[in-house]
Tab-separated table of C-alpha atoms and ligand atoms in Angstrom:
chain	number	residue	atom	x	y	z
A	1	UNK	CA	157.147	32.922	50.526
A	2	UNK	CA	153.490	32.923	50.611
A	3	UNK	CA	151.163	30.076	51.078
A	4	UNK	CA	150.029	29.093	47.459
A	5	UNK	CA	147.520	25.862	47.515
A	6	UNK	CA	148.977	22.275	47.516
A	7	UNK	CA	149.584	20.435	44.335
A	8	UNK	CA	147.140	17.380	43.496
A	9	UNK	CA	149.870	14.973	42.365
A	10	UNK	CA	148.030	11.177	41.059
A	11	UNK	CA	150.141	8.146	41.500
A	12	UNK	CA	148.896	5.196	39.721
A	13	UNK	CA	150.691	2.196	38.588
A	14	UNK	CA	149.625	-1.328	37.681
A	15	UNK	CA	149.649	-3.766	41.267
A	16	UNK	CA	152.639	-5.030	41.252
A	17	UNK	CA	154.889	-2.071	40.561
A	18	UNK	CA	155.559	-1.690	44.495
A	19	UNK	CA	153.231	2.187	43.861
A	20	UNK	CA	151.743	1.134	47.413
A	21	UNK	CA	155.580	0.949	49.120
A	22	UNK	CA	156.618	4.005	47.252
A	23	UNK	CA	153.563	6.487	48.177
A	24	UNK	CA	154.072	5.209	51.974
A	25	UNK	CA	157.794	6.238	52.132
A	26	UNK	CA	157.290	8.941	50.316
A	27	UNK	CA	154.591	10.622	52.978
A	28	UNK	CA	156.646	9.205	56.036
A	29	UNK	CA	159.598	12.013	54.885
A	30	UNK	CA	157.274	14.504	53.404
A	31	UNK	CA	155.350	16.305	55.928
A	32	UNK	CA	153.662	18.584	53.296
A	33	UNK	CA	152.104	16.102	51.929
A	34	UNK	CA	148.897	13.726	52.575
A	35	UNK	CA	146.870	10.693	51.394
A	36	UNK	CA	143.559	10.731	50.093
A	37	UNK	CA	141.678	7.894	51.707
A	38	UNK	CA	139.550	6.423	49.551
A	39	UNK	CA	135.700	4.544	49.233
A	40	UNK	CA	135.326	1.232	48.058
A	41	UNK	CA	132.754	-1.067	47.488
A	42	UNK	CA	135.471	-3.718	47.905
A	43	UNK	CA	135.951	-5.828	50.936
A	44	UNK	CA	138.878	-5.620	53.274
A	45	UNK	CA	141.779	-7.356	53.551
A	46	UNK	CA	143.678	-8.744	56.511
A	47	UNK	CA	145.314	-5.929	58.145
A	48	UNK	CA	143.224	-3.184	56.840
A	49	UNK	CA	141.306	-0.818	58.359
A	50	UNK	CA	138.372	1.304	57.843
A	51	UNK	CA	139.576	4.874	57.464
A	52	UNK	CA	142.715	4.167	57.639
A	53	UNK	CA	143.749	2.069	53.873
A	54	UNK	CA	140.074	2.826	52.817
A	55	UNK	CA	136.532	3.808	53.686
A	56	UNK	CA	134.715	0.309	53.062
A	57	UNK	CA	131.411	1.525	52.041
A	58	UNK	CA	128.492	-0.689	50.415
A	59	UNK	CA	127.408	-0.126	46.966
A	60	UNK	CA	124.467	1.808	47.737
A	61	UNK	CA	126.584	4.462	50.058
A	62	UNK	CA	128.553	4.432	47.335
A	63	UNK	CA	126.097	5.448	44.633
A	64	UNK	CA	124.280	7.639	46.903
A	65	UNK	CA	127.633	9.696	47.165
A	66	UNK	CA	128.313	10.018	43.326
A	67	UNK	CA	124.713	11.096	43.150
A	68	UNK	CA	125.613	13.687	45.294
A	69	UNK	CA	128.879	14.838	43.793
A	70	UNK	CA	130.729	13.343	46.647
A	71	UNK	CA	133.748	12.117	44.289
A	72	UNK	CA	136.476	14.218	42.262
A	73	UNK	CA	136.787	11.101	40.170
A	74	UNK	CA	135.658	7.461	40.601
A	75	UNK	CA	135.965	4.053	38.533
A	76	UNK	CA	135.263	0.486	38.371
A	77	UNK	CA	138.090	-1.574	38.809
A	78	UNK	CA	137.897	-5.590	39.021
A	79	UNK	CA	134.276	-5.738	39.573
A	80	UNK	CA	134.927	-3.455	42.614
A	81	UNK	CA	134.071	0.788	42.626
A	82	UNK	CA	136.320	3.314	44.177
A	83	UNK	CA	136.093	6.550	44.683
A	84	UNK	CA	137.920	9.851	46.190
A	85	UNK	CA	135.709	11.937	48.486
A	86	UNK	CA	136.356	15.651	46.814
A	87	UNK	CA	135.494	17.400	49.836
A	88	UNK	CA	138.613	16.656	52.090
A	89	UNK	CA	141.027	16.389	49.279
A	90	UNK	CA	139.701	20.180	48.498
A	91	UNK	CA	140.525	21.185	52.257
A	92	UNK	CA	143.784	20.175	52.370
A	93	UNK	CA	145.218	21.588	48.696
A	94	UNK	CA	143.444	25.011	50.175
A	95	UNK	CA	145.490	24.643	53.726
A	96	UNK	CA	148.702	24.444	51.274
A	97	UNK	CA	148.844	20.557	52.058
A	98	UNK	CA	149.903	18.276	48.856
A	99	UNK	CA	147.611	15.544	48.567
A	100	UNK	CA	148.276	11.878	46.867
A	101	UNK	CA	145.382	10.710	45.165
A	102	UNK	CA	146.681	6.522	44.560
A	103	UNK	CA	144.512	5.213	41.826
A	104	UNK	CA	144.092	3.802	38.721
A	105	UNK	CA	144.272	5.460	34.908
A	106	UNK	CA	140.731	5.522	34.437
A	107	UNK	CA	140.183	8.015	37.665
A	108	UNK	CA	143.654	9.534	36.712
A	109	UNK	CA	142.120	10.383	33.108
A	110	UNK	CA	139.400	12.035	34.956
A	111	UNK	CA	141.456	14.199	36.956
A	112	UNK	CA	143.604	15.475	34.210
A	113	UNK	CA	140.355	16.168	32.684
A	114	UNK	CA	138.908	18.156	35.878
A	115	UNK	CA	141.861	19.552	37.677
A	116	UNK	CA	144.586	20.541	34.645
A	117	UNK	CA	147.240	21.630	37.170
A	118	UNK	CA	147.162	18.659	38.528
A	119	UNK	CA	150.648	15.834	38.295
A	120	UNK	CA	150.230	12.593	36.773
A	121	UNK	CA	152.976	10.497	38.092
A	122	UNK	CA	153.448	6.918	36.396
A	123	UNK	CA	155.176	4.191	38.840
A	124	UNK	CA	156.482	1.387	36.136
A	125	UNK	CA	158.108	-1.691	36.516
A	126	UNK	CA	161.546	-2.202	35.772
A	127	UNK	CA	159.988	-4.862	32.733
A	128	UNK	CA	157.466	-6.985	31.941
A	129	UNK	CA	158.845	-9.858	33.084
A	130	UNK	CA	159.918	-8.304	36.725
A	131	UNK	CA	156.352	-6.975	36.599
A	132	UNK	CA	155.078	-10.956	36.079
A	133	UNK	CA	156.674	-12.082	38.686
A	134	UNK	CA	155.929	-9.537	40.971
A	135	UNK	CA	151.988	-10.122	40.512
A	136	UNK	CA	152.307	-13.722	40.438
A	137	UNK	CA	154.659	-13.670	43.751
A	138	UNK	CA	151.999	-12.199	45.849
A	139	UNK	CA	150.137	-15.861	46.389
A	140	UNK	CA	147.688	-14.287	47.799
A	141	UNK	CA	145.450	-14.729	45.262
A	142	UNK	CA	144.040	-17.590	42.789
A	143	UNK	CA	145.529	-17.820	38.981
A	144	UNK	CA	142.094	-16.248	37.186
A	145	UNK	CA	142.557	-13.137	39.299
A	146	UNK	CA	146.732	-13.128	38.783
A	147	UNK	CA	145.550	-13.949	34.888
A	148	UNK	CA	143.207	-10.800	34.872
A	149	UNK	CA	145.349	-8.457	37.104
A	150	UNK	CA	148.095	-9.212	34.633
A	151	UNK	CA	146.071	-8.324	31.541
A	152	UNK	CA	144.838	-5.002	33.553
A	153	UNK	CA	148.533	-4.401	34.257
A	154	UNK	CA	149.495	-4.133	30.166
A	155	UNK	CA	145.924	-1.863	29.356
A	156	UNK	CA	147.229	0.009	32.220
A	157	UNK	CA	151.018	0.022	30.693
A	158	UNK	CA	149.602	0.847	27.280
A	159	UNK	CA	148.432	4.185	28.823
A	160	UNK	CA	151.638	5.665	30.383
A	161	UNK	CA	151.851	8.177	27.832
A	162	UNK	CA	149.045	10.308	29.437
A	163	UNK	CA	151.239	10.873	32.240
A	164	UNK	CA	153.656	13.940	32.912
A	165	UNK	CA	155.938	11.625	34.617
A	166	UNK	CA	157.717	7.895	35.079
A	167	UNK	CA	159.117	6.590	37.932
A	168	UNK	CA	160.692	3.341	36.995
A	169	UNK	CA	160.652	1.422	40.977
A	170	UNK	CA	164.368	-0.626	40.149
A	171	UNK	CA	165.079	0.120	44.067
A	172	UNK	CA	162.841	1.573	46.265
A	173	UNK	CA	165.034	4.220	47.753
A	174	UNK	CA	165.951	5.663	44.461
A	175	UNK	CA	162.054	5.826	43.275
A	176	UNK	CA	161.300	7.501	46.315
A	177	UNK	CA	163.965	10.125	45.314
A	178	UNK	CA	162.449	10.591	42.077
A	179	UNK	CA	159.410	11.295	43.524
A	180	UNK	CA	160.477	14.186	45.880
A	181	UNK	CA	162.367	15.819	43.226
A	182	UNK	CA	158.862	15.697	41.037
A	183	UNK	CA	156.846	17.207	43.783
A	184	UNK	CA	159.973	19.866	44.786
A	185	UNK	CA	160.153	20.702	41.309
A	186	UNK	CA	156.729	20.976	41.058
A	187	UNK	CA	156.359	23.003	43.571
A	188	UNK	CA	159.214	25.619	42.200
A	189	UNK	CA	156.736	26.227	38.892
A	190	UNK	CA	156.408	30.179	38.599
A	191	UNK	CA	152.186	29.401	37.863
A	192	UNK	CA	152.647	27.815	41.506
A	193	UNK	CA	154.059	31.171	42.804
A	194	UNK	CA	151.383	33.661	41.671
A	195	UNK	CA	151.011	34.913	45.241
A	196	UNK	CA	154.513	35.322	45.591
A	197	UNK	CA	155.468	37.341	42.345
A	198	UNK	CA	152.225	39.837	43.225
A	199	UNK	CA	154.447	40.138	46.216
A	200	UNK	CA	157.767	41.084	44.528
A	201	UNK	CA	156.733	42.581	41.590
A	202	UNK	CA	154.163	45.097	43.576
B	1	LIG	P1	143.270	-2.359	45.582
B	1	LIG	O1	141.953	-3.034	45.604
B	1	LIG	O2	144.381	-3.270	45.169
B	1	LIG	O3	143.546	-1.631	46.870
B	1	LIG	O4	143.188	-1.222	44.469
B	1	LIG	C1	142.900	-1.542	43.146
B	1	LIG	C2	143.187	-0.346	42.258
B	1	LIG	O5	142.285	0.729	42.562
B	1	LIG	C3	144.586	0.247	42.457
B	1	LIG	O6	145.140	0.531	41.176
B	1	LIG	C4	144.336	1.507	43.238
B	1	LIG	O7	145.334	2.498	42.987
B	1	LIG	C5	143.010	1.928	42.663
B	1	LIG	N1	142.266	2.897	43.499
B	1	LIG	C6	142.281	3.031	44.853
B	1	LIG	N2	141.499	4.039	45.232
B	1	LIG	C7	140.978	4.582	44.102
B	1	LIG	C8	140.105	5.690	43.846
B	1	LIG	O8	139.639	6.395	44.718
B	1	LIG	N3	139.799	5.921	42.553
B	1	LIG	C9	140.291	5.182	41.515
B	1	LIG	N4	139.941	5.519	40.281
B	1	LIG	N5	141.123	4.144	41.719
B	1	LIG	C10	141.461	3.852	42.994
């Protein structure tokens, strides 16, 4: 079959839902597809590293690169910005590579906007409650952020409707599955095969 360009597949889900574990599994088995890397204005934490979980920019890069179209999408999210850099997620859908843009609804809602072939993929918790626990169990951070991250979570929640599709992460493994049937699916849409019915219709 020919080469047709990648598909722009958006995970978000609120922290907590284990998105982070799922998206990393998922790219370790599926070669033909990539992470954005994104900017933020927010700080590191242990174990990260520039250009690898983020690009840690400063606020000014980071408004000097919107200014100049720079991002496909960006938000604010907990008094931090983020943003995806357009110009290497564009390379890599042209070279036929997926690409995994991991962020939150309000960047999501931008993409649907901008790119209308692109998947919206919804990781959910199991429930509430599990999801609770889950944020809480972290300890990593002090109760006014768990408070707020919680109350981000259900805004976040409220919006899963937007989405073309829900992964509920009960196990790991199985949401992982879920996801590569999605993006194999996906990927078998006759709009995805123009190239290819040219070919066998000619
Ligand atoms: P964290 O600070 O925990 O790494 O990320 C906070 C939230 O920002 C997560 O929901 C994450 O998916 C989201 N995020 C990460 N990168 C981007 C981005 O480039 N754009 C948007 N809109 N959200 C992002």
């Amino acid at each position: 079959m020919m080469n047709n360009k990648g598909i722009l597949i958006v995970l978000s889900g609120p922290a907590g839902t284990g998105k982070g574990t799922v998206c990393k599994e998922f790219l370790k088995r599926n070669a033909d597809t990539s992470f954005s890397i994104s900017a933020t204005t927010r700080s590191p934490r242990p174990g990260e590293e520039d250009g690898r979980e983020y690009f840690f920019i400063s606020k000014d890069q980071f408004f000097k690169m919107k200014d100049d179209e720079g991002f496909l999408e960006y938000a604010e999210f907990c008094g931090n910005y983020y943003g995806t850099p357009v110009a290497a997620v564009m390379k890599k859908l042209d070279a036929g590579q997926n690409v995994i843009l991991e962020i939150e609804v309000k960047g999501a809602m931008q993409i649907k906007e901008k790119v209308p072939e692109a998947v919206l993929v919804f990781i959910a918790p199991p429930s509430k409650e599990i999801l609770r626990k889950r944020i809480e169990g972290r300890g990593t951070e002090p109760q006014d952020i768990i408070d707020r991250r919680m109350e981000i979570a259900e805004n976040e929640l409220a919006l899963i409707h937007n989405y073309d599709y829900i992964i509920v992460n009960d196990q790991v493994e199985e949401a992982v599955k879920r996801f590569e049937i999605i993006k194999n699916a996906e990927k078998l849409k006759t709009i995805r095969n123009n190239e290819f019915i040219l070919e066998v219709c000619k």
